[in-house]
């Protein structure tokens, strides 16, 4: 018995039928405005996206100036700044799942990271770091590269 449907022609290479691969767009620079409690990502001179943040509290102010992304790390381990105790990656880690470091004095480091206390976003509560909602910092992490300029304004 013969099939009523004729055989299909070969499809060829999958790439013949897919749109061209688009390289991800990375921020050309980052501006953190402490007074706004927001971080802004730019593509050239065009604002691309911004996120609300929590910043350093009195006595532990987030440093202002011109910096650059020095390090990115997924699932970081956190070292308690006073006791030196290590907190491994996981739900109890105060850094969340992403770390984007932009400042260091050789002993201390400051960066953007997630937080298990998202209700504190918008306040000055950290030891200098920039806390972000976990979903926001995951997206931020993907949009910046090591070497991306970071300008921190008062």
Tab-separated table of N, CA and C in Angstrom:
chain	number	residue	atom	x	y	z
A	1	UNK	N	0.823	-1.165	0.000
A	1	UNK	CA	0.000	0.000	0.000
A	1	UNK	C	0.871	1.233	0.000
A	2	UNK	N	0.508	2.166	-0.821
A	2	UNK	CA	1.295	3.395	-0.959
A	2	UNK	C	0.671	4.518	-0.169
A	3	UNK	N	1.541	5.381	0.316
A	3	UNK	CA	1.069	6.563	1.039
A	3	UNK	C	0.604	7.599	0.025
A	4	UNK	N	-0.465	8.310	0.371
A	4	UNK	CA	-0.998	9.341	-0.513
A	4	UNK	C	-0.163	10.609	-0.455
A	5	UNK	N	0.660	10.755	0.560
A	5	UNK	CA	1.464	11.974	0.676
A	5	UNK	C	2.849	11.739	0.110
A	6	UNK	N	3.277	12.660	-0.730
A	6	UNK	CA	4.624	12.506	-1.294
A	6	UNK	C	5.677	12.790	-0.212
A	7	UNK	N	6.867	12.257	-0.366
A	7	UNK	CA	7.922	12.505	0.617
A	7	UNK	C	8.300	13.993	0.629
A	8	UNK	N	8.671	14.463	1.797
A	8	UNK	CA	9.081	15.861	1.936
A	8	UNK	C	10.520	16.028	1.470
A	9	UNK	N	10.816	17.183	0.869
A	9	UNK	CA	12.211	17.420	0.465
A	9	UNK	C	13.059	17.651	1.713
A	10	UNK	N	14.370	17.427	1.634
A	10	UNK	CA	15.228	17.661	2.794
A	10	UNK	C	15.208	19.145	3.179
A	11	UNK	N	15.324	19.413	4.465
A	11	UNK	CA	15.276	20.793	4.956
A	11	UNK	C	16.583	21.549	4.752
A	12	UNK	N	17.670	20.837	4.677
A	12	UNK	CA	18.950	21.529	4.575
A	12	UNK	C	19.468	21.883	5.964
A	13	UNK	N	20.346	22.827	6.000
A	13	UNK	CA	20.944	23.244	7.259
A	13	UNK	C	19.968	24.101	8.062
A	14	UNK	N	19.930	23.910	9.367
A	14	UNK	CA	19.047	24.689	10.235
A	14	UNK	C	19.352	26.180	10.127
A	15	UNK	N	20.620	26.527	9.946
A	15	UNK	CA	20.993	27.944	9.864
A	15	UNK	C	20.385	28.625	8.644
A	16	UNK	N	19.986	27.842	7.643
A	16	UNK	CA	19.327	28.419	6.467
A	16	UNK	C	17.932	28.937	6.803
A	17	UNK	N	17.366	28.484	7.904
A	17	UNK	CA	15.990	28.813	8.248
A	17	UNK	C	15.861	29.655	9.513
A	18	UNK	N	16.968	29.937	10.162
A	18	UNK	CA	16.944	30.707	11.398
A	18	UNK	C	17.426	32.131	11.138
A	19	UNK	N	16.937	33.098	11.927
A	19	UNK	CA	17.458	34.456	11.775
A	19	UNK	C	18.929	34.490	12.173
A	20	UNK	N	19.661	35.462	11.685
A	20	UNK	CA	21.082	35.527	12.048
A	20	UNK	C	21.237	35.736	13.556
A	21	UNK	N	22.300	35.189	14.101
A	21	UNK	CA	22.577	35.350	15.535
A	21	UNK	C	22.927	36.800	15.799
A	22	UNK	N	22.297	37.355	16.820
A	22	UNK	CA	22.582	38.730	17.196
A	22	UNK	C	23.414	38.702	18.472
A	23	UNK	N	24.551	39.365	18.444
A	23	UNK	CA	25.369	39.419	19.646
A	23	UNK	C	24.645	40.218	20.708
A	24	UNK	N	24.794	39.837	21.975
A	24	UNK	CA	24.111	40.582	23.038
A	24	UNK	C	24.627	42.017	23.096
A	25	UNK	N	23.753	42.909	23.497
A	25	UNK	CA	24.133	44.315	23.626
A	25	UNK	C	24.610	44.526	25.056
A	26	UNK	N	25.795	45.109	25.176
A	26	UNK	CA	26.346	45.411	26.485
A	26	UNK	C	26.310	46.917	26.710
A	27	UNK	N	26.161	47.308	27.966
A	27	UNK	CA	26.167	48.723	28.307
A	27	UNK	C	27.525	49.321	27.971
A	28	UNK	N	27.514	50.537	27.415
A	28	UNK	CA	28.782	51.214	27.144
A	28	UNK	C	29.325	51.844	28.420
A	29	UNK	N	28.430	52.240	29.323
A	29	UNK	CA	28.846	52.738	30.637
A	29	UNK	C	27.667	52.713	31.599
A	30	UNK	N	28.010	52.802	32.873
A	30	UNK	CA	27.035	52.721	33.958
A	30	UNK	C	27.160	53.993	34.782
A	31	UNK	N	26.023	54.582	35.149
A	31	UNK	CA	26.011	55.736	36.045
A	31	UNK	C	25.171	55.362	37.268
A	32	UNK	N	25.772	55.495	38.434
A	32	UNK	CA	25.071	55.274	39.691
A	32	UNK	C	24.876	56.637	40.340
A	33	UNK	N	23.632	57.053	40.497
A	33	UNK	CA	23.330	58.327	41.159
A	33	UNK	C	22.840	58.004	42.572
A	34	UNK	N	23.707	58.278	43.532
A	34	UNK	CA	23.395	57.952	44.917
A	34	UNK	C	22.147	58.682	45.398
A	35	UNK	N	21.998	59.951	45.000
A	35	UNK	CA	20.830	60.726	45.446
A	35	UNK	C	19.529	60.188	44.858
A	36	UNK	N	19.593	59.600	43.663
A	36	UNK	CA	18.409	59.004	43.034
A	36	UNK	C	18.141	57.597	43.559
A	37	UNK	N	19.179	56.970	44.129
A	37	UNK	CA	19.109	55.566	44.525
A	37	UNK	C	18.753	54.706	43.303
A	38	UNK	N	19.428	55.028	42.186
A	38	UNK	CA	19.209	54.291	40.931
A	38	UNK	C	20.530	54.135	40.203
A	39	UNK	N	20.622	53.042	39.445
A	39	UNK	CA	21.742	52.829	38.548
A	39	UNK	C	21.192	52.851	37.130
A	40	UNK	N	21.925	53.522	36.242
A	40	UNK	CA	21.497	53.726	34.856
A	40	UNK	C	22.516	53.076	33.924
A	41	UNK	N	22.030	52.304	32.948
A	41	UNK	CA	22.888	51.705	31.939
A	41	UNK	C	22.673	52.440	30.631
A	42	UNK	N	23.772	52.795	30.000
A	42	UNK	CA	23.736	53.544	28.750
A	42	UNK	C	24.351	52.737	27.621
A	43	UNK	N	23.785	52.944	26.439
A	43	UNK	CA	24.357	52.462	25.184
A	43	UNK	C	24.756	53.731	24.450
A	44	UNK	N	26.034	54.085	24.500
A	44	UNK	CA	26.464	55.378	23.981
A	44	UNK	C	25.881	56.468	24.859
A	45	UNK	N	25.200	57.442	24.240
A	45	UNK	CA	24.577	58.496	25.050
A	45	UNK	C	23.092	58.238	25.282
A	46	UNK	N	22.610	57.081	24.883
A	46	UNK	CA	21.192	56.731	25.041
A	46	UNK	C	20.985	55.914	26.315
A	47	UNK	N	20.081	56.391	27.166
A	47	UNK	CA	19.721	55.608	28.344
A	47	UNK	C	19.029	54.340	27.876
A	48	UNK	N	19.468	53.230	28.385
A	48	UNK	CA	18.942	51.945	27.961
A	48	UNK	C	17.968	51.405	28.995
A	49	UNK	N	18.382	51.395	30.276
A	49	UNK	CA	17.544	50.869	31.348
A	49	UNK	C	18.073	51.408	32.676
A	50	UNK	N	17.217	51.471	33.685
A	50	UNK	CA	17.683	51.839	35.024
A	50	UNK	C	17.012	50.939	36.047
A	51	UNK	N	17.651	50.830	37.208
A	51	UNK	CA	17.165	49.967	38.270
A	51	UNK	C	17.254	50.706	39.609
A	52	UNK	N	16.298	50.486	40.505
A	52	UNK	CA	16.409	51.044	41.856
A	52	UNK	C	17.452	50.260	42.652
A	53	UNK	N	18.126	50.941	43.565
A	53	UNK	CA	19.187	50.308	44.357
A	53	UNK	C	19.135	50.788	45.805
A	54	UNK	N	19.827	50.081	46.673
A	54	UNK	CA	20.146	50.532	48.023
A	54	UNK	C	21.641	50.823	48.026
A	55	UNK	N	22.054	51.844	48.768
A	55	UNK	CA	23.452	52.277	48.759
A	55	UNK	C	24.023	52.272	50.179
A	56	UNK	N	25.291	52.694	50.288
A	56	UNK	CA	25.977	52.711	51.577
A	56	UNK	C	25.348	53.675	52.563
A	57	UNK	N	25.310	53.232	53.812
A	57	UNK	CA	24.729	54.051	54.876
A	57	UNK	C	25.769	55.039	55.410
A	58	UNK	N	25.320	55.938	56.270
A	58	UNK	CA	26.209	56.940	56.855
A	58	UNK	C	27.378	56.242	57.544
A	59	UNK	N	28.558	56.741	57.286
A	59	UNK	CA	29.761	56.120	57.825
A	59	UNK	C	30.322	55.022	56.940
A	60	UNK	N	29.536	54.552	55.995
A	60	UNK	CA	29.940	53.503	55.059
A	60	UNK	C	29.492	53.895	53.640
A	61	UNK	N	29.613	55.166	53.315
A	61	UNK	CA	29.085	55.675	52.047
A	61	UNK	C	29.715	54.961	50.844
A	62	UNK	N	28.902	54.743	49.851
A	62	UNK	CA	29.397	54.226	48.568
A	62	UNK	C	30.320	55.290	47.982
A	63	UNK	N	31.551	54.924	47.584
A	63	UNK	CA	32.484	55.935	47.077
A	63	UNK	C	32.013	56.543	45.760
A	64	UNK	N	32.261	57.833	45.592
A	64	UNK	CA	31.946	58.516	44.331
A	64	UNK	C	33.212	58.615	43.494
A	65	UNK	N	33.023	58.750	42.187
A	65	UNK	CA	34.159	58.883	41.282
A	65	UNK	C	33.975	58.034	40.046
A	66	UNK	N	35.079	57.880	39.322
A	66	UNK	CA	35.097	57.107	38.079
A	66	UNK	C	35.811	55.780	38.320
A	67	UNK	N	35.108	54.705	38.017
A	67	UNK	CA	35.624	53.361	38.246
A	67	UNK	C	35.356	52.514	37.006
A	68	UNK	N	35.582	51.224	37.121
A	68	UNK	CA	35.203	50.290	36.056
A	68	UNK	C	34.878	48.948	36.683
A	69	UNK	N	34.075	48.171	35.962
A	69	UNK	CA	33.766	46.817	36.429
A	69	UNK	C	35.077	46.044	36.446
A	70	UNK	N	35.448	45.559	37.626
A	70	UNK	CA	36.699	44.830	37.796
A	70	UNK	C	36.509	43.319	37.804
A	71	UNK	N	35.326	42.900	38.264
A	71	UNK	CA	35.097	41.463	38.396
A	71	UNK	C	33.616	41.157	38.387
A	72	UNK	N	33.260	40.049	37.761
A	72	UNK	CA	31.890	39.533	37.777
A	72	UNK	C	31.959	38.102	38.288
A	73	UNK	N	30.998	37.765	39.150
A	73	UNK	CA	30.974	36.390	39.648
A	73	UNK	C	29.550	35.962	39.914
A	74	UNK	N	29.189	34.822	39.369
A	74	UNK	CA	27.897	34.198	39.673
A	74	UNK	C	28.088	33.321	40.906
A	75	UNK	N	27.071	33.240	41.744
A	75	UNK	CA	27.081	32.432	42.961
A	75	UNK	C	28.330	32.694	43.815
A	76	UNK	N	28.515	33.956	44.233
A	76	UNK	CA	29.712	34.302	45.009
A	76	UNK	C	29.644	33.790	46.448
A	77	UNK	N	30.806	33.640	47.033
A	77	UNK	CA	30.925	33.389	48.465
A	77	UNK	C	31.133	34.742	49.125
A	78	UNK	N	30.470	34.975	50.263
A	78	UNK	CA	30.589	36.254	50.970
A	78	UNK	C	31.454	36.079	52.204
A	79	UNK	N	32.370	37.022	52.398
A	79	UNK	CA	33.197	37.034	53.612
A	79	UNK	C	32.685	38.149	54.506
A	80	UNK	N	32.289	37.809	55.712
A	80	UNK	CA	31.794	38.796	56.671
A	80	UNK	C	32.905	39.822	56.919
A	81	UNK	N	32.600	41.134	56.772
A	81	UNK	CA	33.663	42.143	56.869
A	81	UNK	C	34.270	42.274	58.264
A	82	UNK	N	33.600	41.816	59.311
A	82	UNK	CA	34.120	41.981	60.667
A	82	UNK	C	34.677	40.685	61.244
A	83	UNK	N	34.014	39.561	60.982
A	83	UNK	CA	34.453	38.289	61.568
A	83	UNK	C	35.312	37.460	60.624
A	84	UNK	N	35.208	37.739	59.313
A	84	UNK	CA	35.942	36.939	58.333
A	84	UNK	C	35.255	35.629	58.004
A	85	UNK	N	34.122	35.340	58.634
A	85	UNK	CA	33.404	34.093	58.362
A	85	UNK	C	32.927	34.070	56.906
A	86	UNK	N	32.977	32.889	56.304
A	86	UNK	CA	32.563	32.729	54.915
A	86	UNK	C	31.134	32.194	54.850
A	87	UNK	N	30.345	32.782	53.954
A	87	UNK	CA	28.984	32.302	53.696
A	87	UNK	C	28.975	31.794	52.259
A	88	UNK	N	28.764	30.495	52.064
A	88	UNK	CA	28.796	29.938	50.710
A	88	UNK	C	27.596	30.392	49.883
A	89	UNK	N	27.651	30.176	48.568
A	89	UNK	CA	26.496	30.507	47.724
A	89	UNK	C	25.252	29.795	48.226
A	90	UNK	N	24.119	30.453	48.059
A	90	UNK	CA	22.858	29.848	48.478
A	90	UNK	C	21.911	30.897	49.011
A	91	UNK	N	20.750	30.481	49.494
A	91	UNK	CA	19.709	31.416	49.910
A	91	UNK	C	20.084	32.286	51.109
A	92	UNK	N	21.065	31.871	51.912
A	92	UNK	CA	21.473	32.658	53.073
A	92	UNK	C	22.601	33.636	52.764
A	93	UNK	N	23.084	33.636	51.532
A	93	UNK	CA	24.189	34.517	51.168
A	93	UNK	C	23.670	35.943	50.949
A	94	UNK	N	24.202	36.945	51.688
A	94	UNK	CA	23.721	38.315	51.545
A	94	UNK	C	24.018	38.948	50.192
A	95	UNK	N	24.862	38.331	49.371
A	95	UNK	CA	25.167	38.873	48.047
A	95	UNK	C	24.185	38.409	46.986
A	96	UNK	N	23.316	37.482	47.322
A	96	UNK	CA	22.444	36.925	46.300
A	96	UNK	C	23.250	36.048	45.357
A	97	UNK	N	22.832	35.986	44.094
A	97	UNK	CA	23.476	35.076	43.127
A	97	UNK	C	24.465	35.749	42.197
A	98	UNK	N	24.579	37.104	42.273
A	98	UNK	CA	25.458	37.797	41.327
A	98	UNK	C	26.259	38.902	42.008
A	99	UNK	N	27.506	39.018	41.610
A	99	UNK	CA	28.413	40.041	42.118
A	99	UNK	C	29.059	40.739	40.929
A	100	UNK	N	29.035	42.082	40.946
A	100	UNK	CA	29.720	42.891	39.928
A	100	UNK	C	30.547	43.919	40.693
A	101	UNK	N	31.827	43.625	40.901
A	101	UNK	CA	32.708	44.497	41.678
A	101	UNK	C	33.260	45.639	40.848
A	102	UNK	N	33.323	46.852	41.460
A	102	UNK	CA	33.852	48.010	40.726
A	102	UNK	C	34.837	48.854	41.524
A	103	UNK	N	35.075	48.561	42.814
A	103	UNK	CA	35.985	49.367	43.623
A	103	UNK	C	36.675	48.479	44.642
A	104	UNK	N	37.938	48.780	44.911
A	104	UNK	CA	38.666	48.094	45.970
A	104	UNK	C	39.790	48.993	46.455
A	105	UNK	N	40.048	48.937	47.750
A	105	UNK	CA	41.202	49.638	48.311
A	105	UNK	C	42.330	48.651	48.604
A	106	UNK	N	42.196	47.444	48.106
A	106	UNK	CA	43.179	46.401	48.351
A	106	UNK	C	42.746	45.436	49.443
A	107	UNK	N	41.902	45.909	50.359
A	107	UNK	CA	41.379	45.050	51.422
A	107	UNK	C	39.880	44.854	51.292
A	108	UNK	N	39.190	45.938	51.049
A	108	UNK	CA	37.734	45.913	50.932
A	108	UNK	C	37.344	46.052	49.466
A	109	UNK	N	36.193	45.505	49.133
A	109	UNK	CA	35.682	45.630	47.770
A	109	UNK	C	34.231	46.092	47.825
A	110	UNK	N	33.842	46.821	46.805
A	110	UNK	CA	32.460	47.299	46.699
A	110	UNK	C	31.954	46.939	45.321
A	111	UNK	N	30.697	46.527	45.276
A	111	UNK	CA	30.113	46.164	44.003
A	111	UNK	C	28.598	46.154	44.067
A	112	UNK	N	28.028	45.797	42.947
A	112	UNK	CA	26.586	45.607	42.806
A	112	UNK	C	26.309	44.146	43.134
A	113	UNK	N	25.242	43.890	43.875
A	113	UNK	CA	24.885	42.506	44.168
A	113	UNK	C	23.417	42.416	44.543
A	114	UNK	N	22.914	41.214	44.569
A	114	UNK	CA	21.541	40.970	44.977
A	114	UNK	C	21.413	41.054	46.483
A	115	UNK	N	20.223	40.767	46.968
A	115	UNK	CA	19.987	40.807	48.409
A	115	UNK	C	18.773	39.952	48.758
A	116	UNK	N	18.820	39.282	49.908
A	116	UNK	CA	17.619	38.587	50.362
A	116	UNK	C	16.622	39.555	51.018
A	117	UNK	N	17.015	40.815	51.179
A	117	UNK	CA	16.158	41.824	51.811
A	117	UNK	C	15.751	42.890	50.790
A	118	UNK	N	14.998	42.476	49.787
A	118	UNK	CA	14.628	43.393	48.709
A	118	UNK	C	13.785	44.574	49.185
A	119	UNK	N	13.151	44.454	50.338
A	119	UNK	CA	12.352	45.556	50.866
A	119	UNK	C	13.219	46.764	51.256
A	120	UNK	N	14.536	46.597	51.346
A	120	UNK	CA	15.434	47.698	51.694
A	120	UNK	C	15.919	48.492	50.477
A	121	UNK	N	15.558	48.042	49.275
A	121	UNK	CA	15.942	48.775	48.063
A	121	UNK	C	15.374	50.190	48.165
A	122	UNK	N	16.205	51.185	47.791
A	122	UNK	CA	15.805	52.582	47.870
A	122	UNK	C	16.333	53.278	49.112
A	123	UNK	N	16.994	52.547	49.994
A	123	UNK	CA	17.494	53.122	51.234
A	123	UNK	C	19.023	53.112	51.267
A	124	UNK	N	19.591	53.834	52.221
A	124	UNK	CA	21.034	53.823	52.471
A	124	UNK	C	21.272	52.889	53.651
A	125	UNK	N	21.614	51.640	53.376
A	125	UNK	CA	21.664	50.612	54.427
A	125	UNK	C	22.902	49.715	54.388
A	126	UNK	N	23.698	49.777	53.338
A	126	UNK	CA	24.779	48.801	53.188
A	126	UNK	C	26.092	49.324	53.768
A	127	UNK	N	27.116	48.481	53.705
A	127	UNK	CA	28.482	48.865	54.077
A	127	UNK	C	29.222	49.369	52.844
A	128	UNK	N	28.541	50.100	51.974
A	128	UNK	CA	29.160	50.682	50.789
A	128	UNK	C	28.741	50.032	49.491
A	129	UNK	N	28.333	48.779	49.540
A	129	UNK	CA	27.913	48.095	48.321
A	129	UNK	C	26.586	48.628	47.817
A	130	UNK	N	26.264	48.233	46.589
A	130	UNK	CA	25.034	48.650	45.935
A	130	UNK	C	24.150	47.414	45.810
A	131	UNK	N	23.093	47.393	46.608
A	131	UNK	CA	22.177	46.255	46.597
A	131	UNK	C	21.110	46.465	45.535
A	132	UNK	N	20.766	45.377	44.861
A	132	UNK	CA	19.749	45.401	43.816
A	132	UNK	C	18.779	44.248	44.041
A	133	UNK	N	17.557	44.395	43.487
A	133	UNK	CA	16.637	43.249	43.494
A	133	UNK	C	17.323	42.121	42.732
A	134	UNK	N	17.083	40.916	43.159
A	134	UNK	CA	17.777	39.769	42.565
A	134	UNK	C	17.533	39.642	41.068
A	135	UNK	N	16.302	39.858	40.617
A	135	UNK	CA	16.020	39.772	39.172
A	135	UNK	C	16.743	40.886	38.420
A	136	UNK	N	16.815	42.078	39.028
A	136	UNK	CA	17.487	43.204	38.372
A	136	UNK	C	18.986	42.969	38.255
A	137	UNK	N	19.619	42.485	39.326
A	137	UNK	CA	21.062	42.282	39.271
A	137	UNK	C	21.417	41.137	38.318
A	138	UNK	N	20.528	40.165	38.153
A	138	UNK	CA	20.784	39.092	37.180
A	138	UNK	C	20.829	39.669	35.770
A	139	UNK	N	19.902	40.571	35.466
A	139	UNK	CA	19.889	41.220	34.151
A	139	UNK	C	21.090	42.156	34.003
A	140	UNK	N	21.376	42.935	35.037
A	140	UNK	CA	22.532	43.840	35.060
A	140	UNK	C	23.815	43.054	34.800
A	141	UNK	N	23.958	41.928	35.476
A	141	UNK	CA	25.127	41.052	35.347
A	141	UNK	C	25.371	40.667	33.890
A	142	UNK	N	24.281	40.402	33.163
A	142	UNK	CA	24.400	40.000	31.757
A	142	UNK	C	24.702	41.181	30.835
A	143	UNK	N	24.406	42.397	31.255
A	143	UNK	CA	24.525	43.568	30.388
A	143	UNK	C	25.812	44.353	30.565
A	144	UNK	N	26.624	44.022	31.556
A	144	UNK	CA	27.905	44.709	31.732
A	144	UNK	C	29.032	43.708	31.564
A	145	UNK	N	30.187	44.227	31.220
A	145	UNK	CA	31.365	43.394	31.041
A	145	UNK	C	32.470	43.921	31.943
A	146	UNK	N	33.449	43.086	32.235
A	146	UNK	CA	34.643	43.560	32.918
A	146	UNK	C	35.240	44.657	32.044
A	147	UNK	N	35.544	45.789	32.659
A	147	UNK	CA	36.078	46.943	31.926
A	147	UNK	C	35.037	48.023	31.653
A	148	UNK	N	33.741	47.724	31.828
A	148	UNK	CA	32.707	48.733	31.613
A	148	UNK	C	32.901	49.877	32.601
A	149	UNK	N	32.966	51.138	32.124
A	149	UNK	CA	33.110	52.276	33.038
A	149	UNK	C	31.888	52.413	33.963
A	150	UNK	N	32.159	52.767	35.219
A	150	UNK	CA	31.137	52.999	36.231
A	150	UNK	C	31.397	54.377	36.838
A	151	UNK	N	30.446	55.290	36.668
A	151	UNK	CA	30.545	56.623	37.260
A	151	UNK	C	29.580	56.671	38.438
A	152	UNK	N	30.109	56.975	39.615
A	152	UNK	CA	29.268	57.095	40.806
A	152	UNK	C	29.179	58.570	41.157
A	153	UNK	N	27.961	59.102	41.084
A	153	UNK	CA	27.699	60.517	41.356
A	153	UNK	C	26.989	60.654	42.701
A	154	UNK	N	27.230	61.793	43.380
A	154	UNK	CA	26.539	62.005	44.673
A	154	UNK	C	25.030	61.955	44.528
